[in-house]
Tab-separated table of C-alpha atoms in Angstrom:
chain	number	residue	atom	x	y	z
A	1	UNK	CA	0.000	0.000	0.000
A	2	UNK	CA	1.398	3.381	-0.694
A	3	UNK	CA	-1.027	5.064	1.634
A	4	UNK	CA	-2.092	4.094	5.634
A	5	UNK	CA	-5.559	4.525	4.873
A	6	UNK	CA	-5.902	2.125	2.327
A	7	UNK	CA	-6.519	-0.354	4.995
A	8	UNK	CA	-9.977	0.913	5.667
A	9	UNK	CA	-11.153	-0.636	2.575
A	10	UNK	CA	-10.264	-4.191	3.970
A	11	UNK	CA	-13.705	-4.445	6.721
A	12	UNK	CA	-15.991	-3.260	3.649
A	13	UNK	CA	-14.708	-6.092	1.432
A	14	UNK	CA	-15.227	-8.177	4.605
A	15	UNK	CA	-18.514	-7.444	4.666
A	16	UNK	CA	-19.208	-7.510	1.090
A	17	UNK	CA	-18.333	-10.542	0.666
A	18	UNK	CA	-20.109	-11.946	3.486
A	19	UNK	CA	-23.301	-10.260	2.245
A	20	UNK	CA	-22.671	-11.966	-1.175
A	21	UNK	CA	-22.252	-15.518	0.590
A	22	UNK	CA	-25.621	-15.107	2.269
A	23	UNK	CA	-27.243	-13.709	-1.071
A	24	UNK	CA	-26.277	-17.075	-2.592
A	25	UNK	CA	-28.161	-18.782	0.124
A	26	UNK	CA	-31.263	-16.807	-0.508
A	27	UNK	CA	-30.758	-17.267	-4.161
A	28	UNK	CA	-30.243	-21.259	-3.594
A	29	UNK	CA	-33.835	-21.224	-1.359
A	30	UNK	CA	-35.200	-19.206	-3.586
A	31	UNK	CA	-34.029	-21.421	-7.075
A	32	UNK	CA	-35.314	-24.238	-4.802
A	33	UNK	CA	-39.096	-23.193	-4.278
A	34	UNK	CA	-39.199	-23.188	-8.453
A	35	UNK	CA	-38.154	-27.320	-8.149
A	36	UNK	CA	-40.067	-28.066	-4.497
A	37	UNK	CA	-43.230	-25.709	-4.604
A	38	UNK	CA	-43.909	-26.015	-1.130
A	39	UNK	CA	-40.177	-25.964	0.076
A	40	UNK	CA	-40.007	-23.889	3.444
A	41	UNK	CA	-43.654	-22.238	1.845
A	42	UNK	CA	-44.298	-21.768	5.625
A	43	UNK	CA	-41.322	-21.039	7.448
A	44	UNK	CA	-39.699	-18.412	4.566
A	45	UNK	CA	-41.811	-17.984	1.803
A	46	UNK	CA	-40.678	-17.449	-1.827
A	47	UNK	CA	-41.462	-13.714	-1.634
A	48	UNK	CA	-39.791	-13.746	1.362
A	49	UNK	CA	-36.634	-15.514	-0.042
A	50	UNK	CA	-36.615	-13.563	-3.465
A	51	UNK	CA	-36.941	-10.190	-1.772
A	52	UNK	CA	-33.639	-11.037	0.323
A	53	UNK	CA	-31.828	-12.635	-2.707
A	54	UNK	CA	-32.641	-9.610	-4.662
A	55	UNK	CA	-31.986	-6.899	-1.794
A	56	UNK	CA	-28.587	-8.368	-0.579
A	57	UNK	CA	-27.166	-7.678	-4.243
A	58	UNK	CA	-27.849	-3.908	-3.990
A	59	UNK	CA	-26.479	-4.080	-0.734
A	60	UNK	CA	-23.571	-5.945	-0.888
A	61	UNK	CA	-22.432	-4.365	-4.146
A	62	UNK	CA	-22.960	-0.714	-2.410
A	63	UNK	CA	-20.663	-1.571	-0.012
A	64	UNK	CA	-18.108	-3.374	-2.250
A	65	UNK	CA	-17.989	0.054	-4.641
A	66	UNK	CA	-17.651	2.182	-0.947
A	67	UNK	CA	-14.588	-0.288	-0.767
A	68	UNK	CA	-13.029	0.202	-3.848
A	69	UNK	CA	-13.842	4.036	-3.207
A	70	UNK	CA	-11.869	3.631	-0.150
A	71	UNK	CA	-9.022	1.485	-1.709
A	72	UNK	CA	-8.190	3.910	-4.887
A	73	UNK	CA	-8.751	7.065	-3.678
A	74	UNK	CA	-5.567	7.482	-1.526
A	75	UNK	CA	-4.029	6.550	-4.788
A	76	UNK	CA	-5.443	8.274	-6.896
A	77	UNK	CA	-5.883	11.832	-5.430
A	78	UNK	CA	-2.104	11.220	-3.515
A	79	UNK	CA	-3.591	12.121	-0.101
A	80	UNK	CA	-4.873	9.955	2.811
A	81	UNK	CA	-8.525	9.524	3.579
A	82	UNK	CA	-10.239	12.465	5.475
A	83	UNK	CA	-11.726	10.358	7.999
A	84	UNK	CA	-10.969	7.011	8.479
A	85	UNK	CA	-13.386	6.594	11.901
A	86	UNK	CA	-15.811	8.105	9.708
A	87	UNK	CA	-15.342	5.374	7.074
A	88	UNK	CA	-16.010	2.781	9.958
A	89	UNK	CA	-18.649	4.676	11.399
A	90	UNK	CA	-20.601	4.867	8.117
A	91	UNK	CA	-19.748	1.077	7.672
A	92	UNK	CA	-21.272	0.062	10.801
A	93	UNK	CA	-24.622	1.958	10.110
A	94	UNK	CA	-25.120	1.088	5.854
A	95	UNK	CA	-24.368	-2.792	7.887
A	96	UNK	CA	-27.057	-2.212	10.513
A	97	UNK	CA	-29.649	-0.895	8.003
A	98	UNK	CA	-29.325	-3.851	5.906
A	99	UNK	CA	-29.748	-6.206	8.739
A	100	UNK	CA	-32.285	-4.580	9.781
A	101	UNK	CA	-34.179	-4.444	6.744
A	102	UNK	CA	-33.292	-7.963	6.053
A	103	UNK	CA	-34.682	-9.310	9.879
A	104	UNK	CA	-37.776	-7.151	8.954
A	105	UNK	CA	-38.541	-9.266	6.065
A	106	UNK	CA	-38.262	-12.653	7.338
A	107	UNK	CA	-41.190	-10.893	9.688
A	108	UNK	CA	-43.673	-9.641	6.681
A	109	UNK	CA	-42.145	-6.116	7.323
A	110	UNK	CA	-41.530	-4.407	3.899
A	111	UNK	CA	-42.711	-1.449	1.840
A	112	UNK	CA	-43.525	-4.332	-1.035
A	113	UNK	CA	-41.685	-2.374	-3.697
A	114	UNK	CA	-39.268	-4.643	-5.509
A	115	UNK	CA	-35.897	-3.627	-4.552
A	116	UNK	CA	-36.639	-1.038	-2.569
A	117	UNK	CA	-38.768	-3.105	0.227
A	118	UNK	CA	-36.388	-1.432	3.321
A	119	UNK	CA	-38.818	-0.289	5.731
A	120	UNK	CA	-38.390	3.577	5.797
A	121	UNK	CA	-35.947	3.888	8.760
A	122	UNK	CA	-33.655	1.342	7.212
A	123	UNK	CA	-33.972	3.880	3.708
A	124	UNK	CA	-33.229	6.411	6.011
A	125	UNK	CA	-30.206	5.073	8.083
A	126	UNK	CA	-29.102	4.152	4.145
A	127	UNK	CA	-29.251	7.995	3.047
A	128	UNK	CA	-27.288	9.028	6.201
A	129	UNK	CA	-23.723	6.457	5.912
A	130	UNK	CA	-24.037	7.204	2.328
A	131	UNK	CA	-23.897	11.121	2.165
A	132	UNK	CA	-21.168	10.320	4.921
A	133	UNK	CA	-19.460	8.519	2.154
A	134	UNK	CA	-19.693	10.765	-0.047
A	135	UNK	CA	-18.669	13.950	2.206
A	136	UNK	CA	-15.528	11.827	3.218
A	137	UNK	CA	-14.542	10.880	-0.080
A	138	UNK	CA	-15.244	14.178	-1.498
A	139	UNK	CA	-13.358	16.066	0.658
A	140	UNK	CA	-10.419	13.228	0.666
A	141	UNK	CA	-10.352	14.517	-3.045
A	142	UNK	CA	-11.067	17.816	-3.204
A	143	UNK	CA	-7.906	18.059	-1.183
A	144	UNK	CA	-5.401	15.944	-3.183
A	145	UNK	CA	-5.174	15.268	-6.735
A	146	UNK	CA	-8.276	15.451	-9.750
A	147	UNK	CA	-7.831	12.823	-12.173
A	148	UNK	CA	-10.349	11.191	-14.593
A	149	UNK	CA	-10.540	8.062	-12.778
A	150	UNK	CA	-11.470	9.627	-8.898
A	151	UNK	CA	-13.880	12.595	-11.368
A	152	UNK	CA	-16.012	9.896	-12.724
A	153	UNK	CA	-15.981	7.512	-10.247
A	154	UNK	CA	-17.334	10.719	-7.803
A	155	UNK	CA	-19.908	11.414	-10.248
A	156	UNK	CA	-21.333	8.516	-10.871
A	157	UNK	CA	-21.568	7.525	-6.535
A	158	UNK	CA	-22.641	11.113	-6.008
A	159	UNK	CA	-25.789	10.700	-9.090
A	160	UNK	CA	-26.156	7.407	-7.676
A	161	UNK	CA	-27.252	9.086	-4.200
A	162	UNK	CA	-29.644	11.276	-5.835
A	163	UNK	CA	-31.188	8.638	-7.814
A	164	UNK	CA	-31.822	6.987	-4.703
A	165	UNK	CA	-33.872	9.775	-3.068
A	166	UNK	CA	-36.569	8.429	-5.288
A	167	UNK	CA	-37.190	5.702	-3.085
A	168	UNK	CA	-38.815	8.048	-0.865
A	169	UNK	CA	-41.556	8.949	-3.419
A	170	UNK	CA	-44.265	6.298	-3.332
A	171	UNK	CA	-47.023	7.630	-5.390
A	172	UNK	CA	-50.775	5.864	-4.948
A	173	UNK	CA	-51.032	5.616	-8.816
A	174	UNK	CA	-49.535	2.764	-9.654
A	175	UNK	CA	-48.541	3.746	-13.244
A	176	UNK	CA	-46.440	6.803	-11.699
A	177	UNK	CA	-45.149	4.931	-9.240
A	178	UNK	CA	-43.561	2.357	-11.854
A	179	UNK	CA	-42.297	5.233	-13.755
A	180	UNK	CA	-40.344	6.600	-10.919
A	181	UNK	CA	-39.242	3.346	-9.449
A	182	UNK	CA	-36.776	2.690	-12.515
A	183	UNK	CA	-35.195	5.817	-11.866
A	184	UNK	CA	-33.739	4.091	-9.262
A	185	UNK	CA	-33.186	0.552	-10.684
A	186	UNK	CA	-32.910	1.506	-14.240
A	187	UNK	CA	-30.773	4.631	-14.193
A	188	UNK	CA	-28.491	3.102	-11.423
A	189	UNK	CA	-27.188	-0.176	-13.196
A	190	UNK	CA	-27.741	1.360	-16.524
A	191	UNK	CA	-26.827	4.488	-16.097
A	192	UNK	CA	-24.872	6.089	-13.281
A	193	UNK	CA	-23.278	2.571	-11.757
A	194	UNK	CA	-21.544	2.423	-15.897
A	195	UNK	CA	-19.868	5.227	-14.429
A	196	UNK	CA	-18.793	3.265	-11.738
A	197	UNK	CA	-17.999	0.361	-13.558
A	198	UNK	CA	-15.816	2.211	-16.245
A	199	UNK	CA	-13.749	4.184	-13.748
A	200	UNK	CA	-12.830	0.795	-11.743
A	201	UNK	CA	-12.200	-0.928	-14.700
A	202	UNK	CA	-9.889	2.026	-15.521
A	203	UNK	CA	-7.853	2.041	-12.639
A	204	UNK	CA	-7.490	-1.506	-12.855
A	205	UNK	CA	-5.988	-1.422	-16.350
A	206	UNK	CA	-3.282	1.867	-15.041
A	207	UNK	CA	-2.526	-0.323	-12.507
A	208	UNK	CA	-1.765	-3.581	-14.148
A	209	UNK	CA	-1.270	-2.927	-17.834
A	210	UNK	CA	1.165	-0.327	-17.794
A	211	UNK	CA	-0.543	1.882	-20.515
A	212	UNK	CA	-0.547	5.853	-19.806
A	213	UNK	CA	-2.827	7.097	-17.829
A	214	UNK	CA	-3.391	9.401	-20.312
A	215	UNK	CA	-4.213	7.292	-22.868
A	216	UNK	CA	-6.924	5.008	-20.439
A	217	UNK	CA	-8.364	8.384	-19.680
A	218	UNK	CA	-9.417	9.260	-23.029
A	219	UNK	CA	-11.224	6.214	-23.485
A	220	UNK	CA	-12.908	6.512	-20.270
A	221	UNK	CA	-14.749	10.024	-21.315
A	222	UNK	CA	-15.714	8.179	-24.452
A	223	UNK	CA	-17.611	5.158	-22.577
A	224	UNK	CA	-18.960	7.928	-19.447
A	225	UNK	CA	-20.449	9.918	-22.643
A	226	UNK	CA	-21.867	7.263	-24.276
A	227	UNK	CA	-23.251	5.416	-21.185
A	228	UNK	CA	-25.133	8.564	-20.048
A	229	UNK	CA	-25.884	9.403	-23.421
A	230	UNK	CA	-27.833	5.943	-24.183
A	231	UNK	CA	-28.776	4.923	-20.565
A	232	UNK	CA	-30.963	7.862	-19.575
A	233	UNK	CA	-33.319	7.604	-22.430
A	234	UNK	CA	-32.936	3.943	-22.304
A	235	UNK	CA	-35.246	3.999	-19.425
A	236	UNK	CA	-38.081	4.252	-22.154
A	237	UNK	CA	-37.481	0.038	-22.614
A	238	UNK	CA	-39.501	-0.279	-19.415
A	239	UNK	CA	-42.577	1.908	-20.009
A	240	UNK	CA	-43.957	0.305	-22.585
A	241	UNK	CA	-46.494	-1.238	-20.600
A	242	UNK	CA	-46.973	0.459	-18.041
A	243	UNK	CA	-49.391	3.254	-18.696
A	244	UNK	CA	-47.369	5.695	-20.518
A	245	UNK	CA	-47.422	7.604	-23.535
A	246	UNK	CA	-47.127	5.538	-26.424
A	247	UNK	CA	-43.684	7.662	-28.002
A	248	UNK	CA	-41.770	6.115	-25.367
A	249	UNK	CA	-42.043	2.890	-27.852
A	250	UNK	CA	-39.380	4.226	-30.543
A	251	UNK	CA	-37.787	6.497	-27.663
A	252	UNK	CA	-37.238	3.082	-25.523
A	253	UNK	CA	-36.403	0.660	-28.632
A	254	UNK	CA	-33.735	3.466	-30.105
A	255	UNK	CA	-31.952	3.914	-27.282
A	256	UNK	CA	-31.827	0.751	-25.703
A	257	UNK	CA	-30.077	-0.248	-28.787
A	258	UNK	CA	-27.507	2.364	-28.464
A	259	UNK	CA	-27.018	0.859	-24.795
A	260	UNK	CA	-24.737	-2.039	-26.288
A	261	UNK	CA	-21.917	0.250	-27.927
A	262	UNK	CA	-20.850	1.734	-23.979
A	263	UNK	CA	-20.144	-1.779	-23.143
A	264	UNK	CA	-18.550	-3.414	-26.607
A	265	UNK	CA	-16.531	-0.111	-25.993
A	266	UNK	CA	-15.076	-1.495	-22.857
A	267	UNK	CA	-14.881	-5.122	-24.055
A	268	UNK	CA	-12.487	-3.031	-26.671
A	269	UNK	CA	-10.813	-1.069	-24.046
A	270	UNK	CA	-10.340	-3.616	-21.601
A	271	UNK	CA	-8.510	-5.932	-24.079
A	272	UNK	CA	-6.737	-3.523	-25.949
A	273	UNK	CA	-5.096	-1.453	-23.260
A	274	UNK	CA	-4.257	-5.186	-22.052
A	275	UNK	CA	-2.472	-5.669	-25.750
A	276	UNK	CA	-1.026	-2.690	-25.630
A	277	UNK	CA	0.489	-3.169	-22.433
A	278	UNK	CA	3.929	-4.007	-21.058
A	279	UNK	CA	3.609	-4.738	-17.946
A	280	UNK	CA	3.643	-8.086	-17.075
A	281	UNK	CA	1.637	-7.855	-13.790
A	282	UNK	CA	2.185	-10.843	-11.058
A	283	UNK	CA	-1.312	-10.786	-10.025
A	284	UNK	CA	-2.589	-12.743	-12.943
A	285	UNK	CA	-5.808	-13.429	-10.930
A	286	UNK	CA	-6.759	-9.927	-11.218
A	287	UNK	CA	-6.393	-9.525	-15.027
A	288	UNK	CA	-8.194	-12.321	-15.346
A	289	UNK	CA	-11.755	-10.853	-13.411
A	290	UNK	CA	-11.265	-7.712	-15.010
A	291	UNK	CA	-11.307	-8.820	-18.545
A	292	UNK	CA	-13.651	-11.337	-17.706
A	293	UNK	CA	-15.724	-8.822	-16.508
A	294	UNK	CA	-15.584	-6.556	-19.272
A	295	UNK	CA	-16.541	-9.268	-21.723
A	296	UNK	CA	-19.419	-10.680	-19.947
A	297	UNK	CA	-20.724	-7.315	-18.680
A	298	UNK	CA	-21.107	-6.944	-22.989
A	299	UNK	CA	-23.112	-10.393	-23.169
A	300	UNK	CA	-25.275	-10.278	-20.327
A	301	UNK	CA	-26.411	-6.096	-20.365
A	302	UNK	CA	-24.983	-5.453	-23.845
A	303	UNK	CA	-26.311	-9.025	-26.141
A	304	UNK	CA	-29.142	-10.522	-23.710
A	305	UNK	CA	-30.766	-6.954	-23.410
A	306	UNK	CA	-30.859	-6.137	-26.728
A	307	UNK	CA	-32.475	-9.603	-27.188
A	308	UNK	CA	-35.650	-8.444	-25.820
A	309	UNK	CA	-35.619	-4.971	-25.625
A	310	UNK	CA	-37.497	-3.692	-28.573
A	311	UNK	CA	-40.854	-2.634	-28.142
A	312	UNK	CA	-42.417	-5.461	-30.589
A	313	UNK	CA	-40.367	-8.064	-28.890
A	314	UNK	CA	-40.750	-7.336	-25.256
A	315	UNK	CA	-44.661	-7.155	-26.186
A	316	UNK	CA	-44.393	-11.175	-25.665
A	317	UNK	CA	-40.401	-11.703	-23.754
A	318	UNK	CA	-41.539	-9.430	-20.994
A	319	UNK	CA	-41.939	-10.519	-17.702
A	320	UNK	CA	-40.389	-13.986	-18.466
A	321	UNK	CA	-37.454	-15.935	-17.684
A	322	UNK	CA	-35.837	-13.946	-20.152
A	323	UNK	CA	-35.490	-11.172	-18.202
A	324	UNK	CA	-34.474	-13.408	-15.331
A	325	UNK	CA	-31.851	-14.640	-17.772
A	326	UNK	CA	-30.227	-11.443	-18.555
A	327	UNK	CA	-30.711	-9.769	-15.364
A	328	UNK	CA	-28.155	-12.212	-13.902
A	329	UNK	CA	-25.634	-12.491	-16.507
A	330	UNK	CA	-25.675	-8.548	-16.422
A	331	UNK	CA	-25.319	-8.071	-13.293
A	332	UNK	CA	-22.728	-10.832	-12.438
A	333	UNK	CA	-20.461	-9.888	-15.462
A	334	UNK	CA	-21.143	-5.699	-14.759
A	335	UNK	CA	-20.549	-5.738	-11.088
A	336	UNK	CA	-20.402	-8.758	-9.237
A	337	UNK	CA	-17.056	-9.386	-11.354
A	338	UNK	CA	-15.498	-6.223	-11.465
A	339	UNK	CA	-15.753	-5.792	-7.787
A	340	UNK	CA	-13.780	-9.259	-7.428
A	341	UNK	CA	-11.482	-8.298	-9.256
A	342	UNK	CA	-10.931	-5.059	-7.015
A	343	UNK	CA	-10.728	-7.587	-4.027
A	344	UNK	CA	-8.190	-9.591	-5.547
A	345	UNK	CA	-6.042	-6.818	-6.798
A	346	UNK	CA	-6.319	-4.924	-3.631
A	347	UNK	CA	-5.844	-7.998	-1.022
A	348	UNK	CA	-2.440	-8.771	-1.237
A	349	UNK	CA	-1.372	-5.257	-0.512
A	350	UNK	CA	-3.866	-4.793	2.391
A	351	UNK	CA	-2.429	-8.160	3.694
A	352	UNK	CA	1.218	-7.010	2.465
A	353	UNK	CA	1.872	-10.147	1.206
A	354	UNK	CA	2.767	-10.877	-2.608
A	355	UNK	CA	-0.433	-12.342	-5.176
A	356	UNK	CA	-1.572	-15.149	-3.272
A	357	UNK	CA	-3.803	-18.807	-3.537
A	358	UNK	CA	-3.861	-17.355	-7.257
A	359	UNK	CA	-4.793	-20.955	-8.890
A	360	UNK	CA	-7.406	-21.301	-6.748
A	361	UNK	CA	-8.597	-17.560	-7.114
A	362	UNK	CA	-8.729	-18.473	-10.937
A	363	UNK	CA	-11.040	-21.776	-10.690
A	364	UNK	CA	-13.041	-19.930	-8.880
A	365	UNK	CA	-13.486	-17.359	-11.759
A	366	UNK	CA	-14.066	-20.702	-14.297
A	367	UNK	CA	-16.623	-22.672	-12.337
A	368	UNK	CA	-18.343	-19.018	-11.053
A	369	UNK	CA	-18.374	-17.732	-14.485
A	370	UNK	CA	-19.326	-21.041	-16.507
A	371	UNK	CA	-22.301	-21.583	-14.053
A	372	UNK	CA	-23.496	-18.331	-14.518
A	373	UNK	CA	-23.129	-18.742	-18.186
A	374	UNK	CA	-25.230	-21.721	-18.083
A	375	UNK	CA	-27.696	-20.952	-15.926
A	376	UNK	CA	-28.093	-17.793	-18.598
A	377	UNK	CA	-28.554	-20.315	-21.442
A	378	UNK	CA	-31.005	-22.412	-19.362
A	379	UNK	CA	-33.268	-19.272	-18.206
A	380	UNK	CA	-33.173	-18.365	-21.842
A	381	UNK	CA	-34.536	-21.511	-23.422
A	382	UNK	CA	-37.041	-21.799	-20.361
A	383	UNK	CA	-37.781	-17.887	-21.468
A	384	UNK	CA	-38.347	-18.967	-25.172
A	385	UNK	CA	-40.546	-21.809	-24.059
A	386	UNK	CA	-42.747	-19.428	-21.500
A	387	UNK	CA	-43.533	-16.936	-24.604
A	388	UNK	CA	-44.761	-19.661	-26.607
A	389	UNK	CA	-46.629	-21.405	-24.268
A	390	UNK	CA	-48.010	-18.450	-22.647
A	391	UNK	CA	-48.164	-15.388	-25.125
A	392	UNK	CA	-48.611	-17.165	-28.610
A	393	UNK	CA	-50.502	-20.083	-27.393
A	394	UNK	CA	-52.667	-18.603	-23.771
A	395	UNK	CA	-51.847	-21.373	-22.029
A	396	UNK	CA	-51.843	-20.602	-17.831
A	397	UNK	CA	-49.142	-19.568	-16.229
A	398	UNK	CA	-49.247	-22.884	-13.637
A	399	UNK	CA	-49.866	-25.159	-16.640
A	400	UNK	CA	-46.731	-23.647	-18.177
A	401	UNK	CA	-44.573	-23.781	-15.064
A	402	UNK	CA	-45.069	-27.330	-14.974
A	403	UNK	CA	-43.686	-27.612	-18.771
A	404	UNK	CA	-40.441	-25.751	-17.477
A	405	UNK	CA	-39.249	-27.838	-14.601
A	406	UNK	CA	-36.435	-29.376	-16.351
A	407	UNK	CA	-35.123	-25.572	-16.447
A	408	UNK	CA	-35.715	-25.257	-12.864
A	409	UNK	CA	-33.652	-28.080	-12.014
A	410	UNK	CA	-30.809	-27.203	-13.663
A	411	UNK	CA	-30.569	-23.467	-12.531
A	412	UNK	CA	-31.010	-24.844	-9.193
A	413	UNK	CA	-27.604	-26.992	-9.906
A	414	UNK	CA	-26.047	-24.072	-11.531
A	415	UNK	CA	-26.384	-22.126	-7.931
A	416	UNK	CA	-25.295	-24.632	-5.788
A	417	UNK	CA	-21.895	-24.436	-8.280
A	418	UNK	CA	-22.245	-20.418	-8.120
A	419	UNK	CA	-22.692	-21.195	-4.476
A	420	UNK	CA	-18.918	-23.620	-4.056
A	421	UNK	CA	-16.969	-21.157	-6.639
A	422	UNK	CA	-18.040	-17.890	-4.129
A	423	UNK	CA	-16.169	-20.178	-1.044
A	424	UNK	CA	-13.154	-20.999	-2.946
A	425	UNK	CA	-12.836	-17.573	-4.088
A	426	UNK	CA	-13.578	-16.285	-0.142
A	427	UNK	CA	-10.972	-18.125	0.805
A	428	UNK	CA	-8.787	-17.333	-1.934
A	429	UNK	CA	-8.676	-13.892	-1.001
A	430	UNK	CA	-9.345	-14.155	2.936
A	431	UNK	CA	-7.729	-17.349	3.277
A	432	UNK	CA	-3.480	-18.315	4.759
A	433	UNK	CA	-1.634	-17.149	2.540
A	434	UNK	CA	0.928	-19.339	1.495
A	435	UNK	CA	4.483	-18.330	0.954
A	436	UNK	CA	5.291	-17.332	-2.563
A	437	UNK	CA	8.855	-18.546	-4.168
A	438	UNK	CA	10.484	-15.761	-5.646
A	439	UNK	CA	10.154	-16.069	-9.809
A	440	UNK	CA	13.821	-15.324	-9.679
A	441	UNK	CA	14.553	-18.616	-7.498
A	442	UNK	CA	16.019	-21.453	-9.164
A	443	UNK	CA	14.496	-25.073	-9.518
A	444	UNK	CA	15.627	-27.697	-6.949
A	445	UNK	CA	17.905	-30.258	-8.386
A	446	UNK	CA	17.437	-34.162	-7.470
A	447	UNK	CA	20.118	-34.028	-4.846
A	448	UNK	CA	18.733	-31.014	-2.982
């Protein structure tokens, strides 16, 4: 670490990562109830489980970007963190919110708005650690040094809070409400959290590529400009049905299209600038989630979205396991990845130690990644079947769930993979770390 306060990102990745184990779980009860109807229909029901599955990923991913926050700034703006008991202060309420709101549910207590079911002192508790964030983090770079990575990354947490102040605003109608809801959802992972995304994956690249910063930071306005540029507007894919004016149709369909060049950008810059590099970085484990998540970030948001995002196709796709299928390659290869790959990178200089349990880091990235790829192509075909079945020939919906559980059963297998790839990797990162013989050492000969 080249600055003290770099350590305060290690208890957010802590607690990240313990958020994302227990979002499994939920996920795994929740993939369950789809095989076994009636499994724990008493003790946890399915909305129950969903709602947790579902509101740990915001959660845990919120606190994973606070941790990168916390990791690159130092770095980045050449000055320590304003406040590091303020970090840990902020920590401690964002962690007692979530629980919170999480205990709540198990007990029926939710606002019943998907996502955004915290009861409205856990919203509040929310809004409080994260302006705290954002005032130490400001300041921390208001005071040191303005680059385009700490700029954009600022901009997109700071947007990110205002978005959220939306989730106070519960309208009775239920077509408004819908329409401000996805200002939240929408224009935060497909819209302000690409800002996010691309300045990670920036510093990531100046860090292990080699290539001048200058040269990363010209790409970076390009994908910012284009993200905002087709995200905002994008927004129109998801009033199509709900009550709105029927131009947000061509609005939705032309710019949801234009939503898939911000990420084939960074599939170009990620691998490029890694090309172009000469740096042969030891912490191959890193590269390896950062390209990775570039390239399946333009699959599962850029490929799977466009596959049902036009207005005449999402009149039958919508609502279906389709959108199941691309919400979770999206946000696995957008997010989940990229902050992994932050952990891994950052880890071995929080621990001071040199790039660590890398094999097993890395077969955690092939069995994580390959199940999530196949439980995309296995929500897809069950997707493809639902339309048919349902919207071409009006089957019911139960008489067409019982047609799909093939599907079920193997997403539920995919998960419990998902589920042993998340350990290995938790361990990879939190793990002993063994010690590393220098590359300059020489081989042992049969007498030694």
């Amino acid at each position: 670490m080249k600055y003290e306060t770099q350590k305060v990102a290690l208890p957010f990745f802590m607690v990240a990562m313990a958020l994302f184990a227990l979002q499994i779980v939920f996920g795994l009860l929740a993939a369950a109830a789809y095989v076994w109807p009636h499994f724990m229909s008493e003790a946890m029901p399915f909305n129950i489980t969903r709602t947790s599955h579902t509101n740990l990923l915001i959660v845990w991913l919120l606190i994973g970007f606070m941790g990168c926050t916390y990791y690159l700034m130092p770095e980045e703006a050449e000055n320590e963190i304003y406040s590091p008991n303020l970090a840990y202060f902020q920590l401690g309420l964002f962690a007692i919110a979530g629980a919170g709101a999480l205990i709540s549910y198990q007990f029926g207590i939710h606002e019943g708005r998907h996502y955004l079911e915290q009861p409205l002192w856990a919203k509040v508790v929310i809004t409080i650690s994260f302006l705290l964030f954002l005032f130490n983090t400001s300041l921390t770079m208001l005071k040191g040094r303005k680059t385009a990575i700490n700029m954009v990354l600022m901009l997109g947490l700071w947007l990110a809070a205002v978005f959220w102040l939306f989730a106070f605003y519960n309208p009775d109608n239920l077509a408004l409400d819908k329409l401000w809801w996805w200002w939240i959802v929408h224009i935060w992972v497909e819209g302000v959290w690409e800002l996010i995304m691309a300045s990670l994956l920036g510093y990531l690249l100046i860090k292990m590529t080699g290539v001048d910063r200058e040269v990363i930071e010209k790409w970076l306005y390009v994908i910012v400009g284009l993200a905002l540029f087709s995200g905002l507007l994008g927004t129109g894919h998801h009033y199509y049905w709900i009550g709105t004016p029927g131009y947000w149709q061509p609005i939705g369909s032309i710019f949801s299209t234009l939503e898939v060049i911000p990420f084939f950008a960074m599939v170009v810059f990620a691998f490029y600038m890694f090309w172009k590099g000469s740096r042969n970085h030891p912490n191959k484990a890193a590269m390896l989630w950062t390209l990775g998540s570039a390239a399946v970030a333009f699959f599962g948001a850029g490929v799977w979205g466009f596959m049902h995002t036009l207005s005449w196709i999402n009149y039958y796709t919508h609502g279906t396991q389709i959108t199941a299928a691309h919400g979770h390659l999206a946000f696995y290869g957008a997010y989940v990845m990229l902050v992994l790959g932050v952990i891994t990178y950052a880890m071995p200089q929080l621990r001071r130690v040199q790039p660590y349990n890398q094999v097993l880091n890395m077969w955690a990235f092939w069995i994580m990644t390959s199940a999530m790829w196949f439980m995309t192509f296995t929500l897809t075909f069950a997707g493809v079947v639902q339309t048919h079945l349902q919207r071409v020939l009006g089957m019911n919906f139960m008489q067409i769930q019982a047609q799909l559980d093939l599907f079920y059963v193997m997403r539920f297998s995919t998960g419990i993979f998902v589920g042993i790839a998340a350990l290995m990797f938790i361990y990879s990162v939190f793990g002993p770390a063994r010690e590393q013989v220098p590359a300059t050492s020489k081989p042992l000969t049969a007498t030694e």
